[in-house]
């Protein structure tokens, strides 16, 4: 009887360990893209400093600030998840403009795209009278789009394009 209990506990511990490894991989992936963007941006800043190009330096510093803010949001979500045994305690559902989120994600990944000479395009497939809005947690939606776009850039060949399409189908948003 004790062997059965030990075996069950061993299986539960093994499953918990696997879930922890998966979570660490997800967080590492989510943080790698903004870290790469920061590294590329600081390299570019070095060139602007030597040329004395102040306006471009301010633009690049703003990109760094946005990447750091995103990383901070990912870390805060991780802390929240760790408090509630692997789930989201406070999912912040509210109206979110998809176009705005996608534009932020595109801007954050622009350095990586330029490095690989990949053109990122965003198009609206069907004419929308207003920007496309959904009810979602904006941080989670950003993470989803960040993962999709960073994977597209990672696995795309140089000198190609990545196209993001937005359309509404009835009450659904299609990206």
mmCIF file of C-alpha atoms in Angstrom, residues 82-159:
data_model
loop_
_atom_site.group_PDB
_atom_site.id
_atom_site.type_symbol
_atom_site.label_atom_id
_atom_site.label_comp_id
_atom_site.label_asym_id
_atom_site.label_seq_id
_atom_site.Cartn_x
_atom_site.Cartn_y
_atom_site.Cartn_z
ATOM 1 C CA UNK A 82 2.967 31.648 -8.993
ATOM 2 C CA UNK A 83 0.609 32.872 -6.262
ATOM 3 C CA UNK A 84 -2.409 30.998 -7.557
ATOM 4 C CA UNK A 85 -1.013 27.574 -8.438
ATOM 5 C CA UNK A 86 -0.485 27.995 -12.159
ATOM 6 C CA UNK A 87 -3.541 30.048 -13.109
ATOM 7 C CA UNK A 88 -4.344 33.704 -13.615
ATOM 8 C CA UNK A 89 -5.680 35.359 -10.487
ATOM 9 C CA UNK A 90 -6.616 38.680 -12.063
ATOM 10 C CA UNK A 91 -7.247 38.544 -15.778
ATOM 11 C CA UNK A 92 -7.947 42.148 -16.738
ATOM 12 C CA UNK A 93 -10.646 41.814 -19.414
ATOM 13 C CA UNK A 94 -11.537 45.074 -21.115
ATOM 14 C CA UNK A 95 -12.042 46.505 -24.598
ATOM 15 C CA UNK A 96 -8.710 46.465 -26.439
ATOM 16 C CA UNK A 97 -7.980 47.974 -29.854
ATOM 17 C CA UNK A 98 -6.237 45.157 -31.741
ATOM 18 C CA UNK A 99 -4.603 47.570 -34.198
ATOM 19 C CA UNK A 100 -2.892 49.422 -31.319
ATOM 20 C CA UNK A 101 -1.582 46.217 -29.731
ATOM 21 C CA UNK A 102 -0.279 44.941 -33.084
ATOM 22 C CA UNK A 103 1.390 48.281 -33.833
ATOM 23 C CA UNK A 104 3.180 48.174 -30.447
ATOM 24 C CA UNK A 105 4.355 44.608 -31.066
ATOM 25 C CA UNK A 106 5.522 45.476 -34.583
ATOM 26 C CA UNK A 107 7.437 48.495 -33.279
ATOM 27 C CA UNK A 108 9.106 46.377 -30.582
ATOM 28 C CA UNK A 109 10.227 43.843 -33.199
ATOM 29 C CA UNK A 110 11.286 46.337 -35.870
ATOM 30 C CA UNK A 111 14.996 46.193 -34.963
ATOM 31 C CA UNK A 112 15.050 42.408 -35.291
ATOM 32 C CA UNK A 113 13.196 42.601 -38.615
ATOM 33 C CA UNK A 114 15.590 45.232 -39.950
ATOM 34 C CA UNK A 115 18.568 43.146 -38.862
ATOM 35 C CA UNK A 116 17.257 40.220 -40.958
ATOM 36 C CA UNK A 117 15.978 42.588 -43.694
ATOM 37 C CA UNK A 118 12.410 41.367 -43.228
ATOM 38 C CA UNK A 119 9.542 43.694 -44.042
ATOM 39 C CA UNK A 120 6.642 43.593 -41.543
ATOM 40 C CA UNK A 121 3.306 44.542 -43.094
ATOM 41 C CA UNK A 122 -0.057 44.979 -41.387
ATOM 42 C CA UNK A 123 -3.202 45.063 -43.475
ATOM 43 C CA UNK A 124 -6.914 45.280 -42.865
ATOM 44 C CA UNK A 125 -8.527 42.623 -45.064
ATOM 45 C CA UNK A 126 -12.067 43.952 -45.003
ATOM 46 C CA UNK A 127 -12.740 47.667 -44.661
ATOM 47 C CA UNK A 128 -13.480 48.435 -41.049
ATOM 48 C CA UNK A 129 -15.325 51.615 -40.111
ATOM 49 C CA UNK A 130 -13.273 51.809 -36.900
ATOM 50 C CA UNK A 131 -10.219 50.055 -35.486
ATOM 51 C CA UNK A 132 -10.956 46.452 -34.519
ATOM 52 C CA UNK A 133 -11.708 46.047 -30.794
ATOM 53 C CA UNK A 134 -11.998 42.888 -28.710
ATOM 54 C CA UNK A 135 -12.594 42.097 -25.052
ATOM 55 C CA UNK A 136 -9.274 40.737 -23.758
ATOM 56 C CA UNK A 137 -6.481 41.169 -21.255
ATOM 57 C CA UNK A 138 -4.143 43.586 -23.086
ATOM 58 C CA UNK A 139 -0.961 42.136 -21.565
ATOM 59 C CA UNK A 140 -1.896 38.563 -22.469
ATOM 60 C CA UNK A 141 -2.906 39.654 -25.979
ATOM 61 C CA UNK A 142 0.441 41.427 -26.372
ATOM 62 C CA UNK A 143 2.263 38.281 -25.296
ATOM 63 C CA UNK A 144 0.346 36.175 -27.815
ATOM 64 C CA UNK A 145 1.092 38.583 -30.666
ATOM 65 C CA UNK A 146 4.701 38.958 -29.496
ATOM 66 C CA UNK A 147 5.186 35.178 -29.601
ATOM 67 C CA UNK A 148 3.602 34.877 -33.039
ATOM 68 C CA UNK A 149 5.589 37.723 -34.585
ATOM 69 C CA UNK A 150 8.894 36.784 -32.960
ATOM 70 C CA UNK A 151 8.497 33.221 -34.244
ATOM 71 C CA UNK A 152 7.676 34.529 -37.725
ATOM 72 C CA UNK A 153 10.831 36.649 -37.696
ATOM 73 C CA UNK A 154 12.931 33.864 -36.241
ATOM 74 C CA UNK A 155 11.929 31.324 -38.888
ATOM 75 C CA UNK A 156 11.603 33.642 -41.904
ATOM 76 C CA UNK A 157 14.355 33.921 -44.476
ATOM 77 C CA UNK A 158 16.170 37.249 -44.902
ATOM 78 C CA UNK A 159 14.797 39.605 -47.574
#
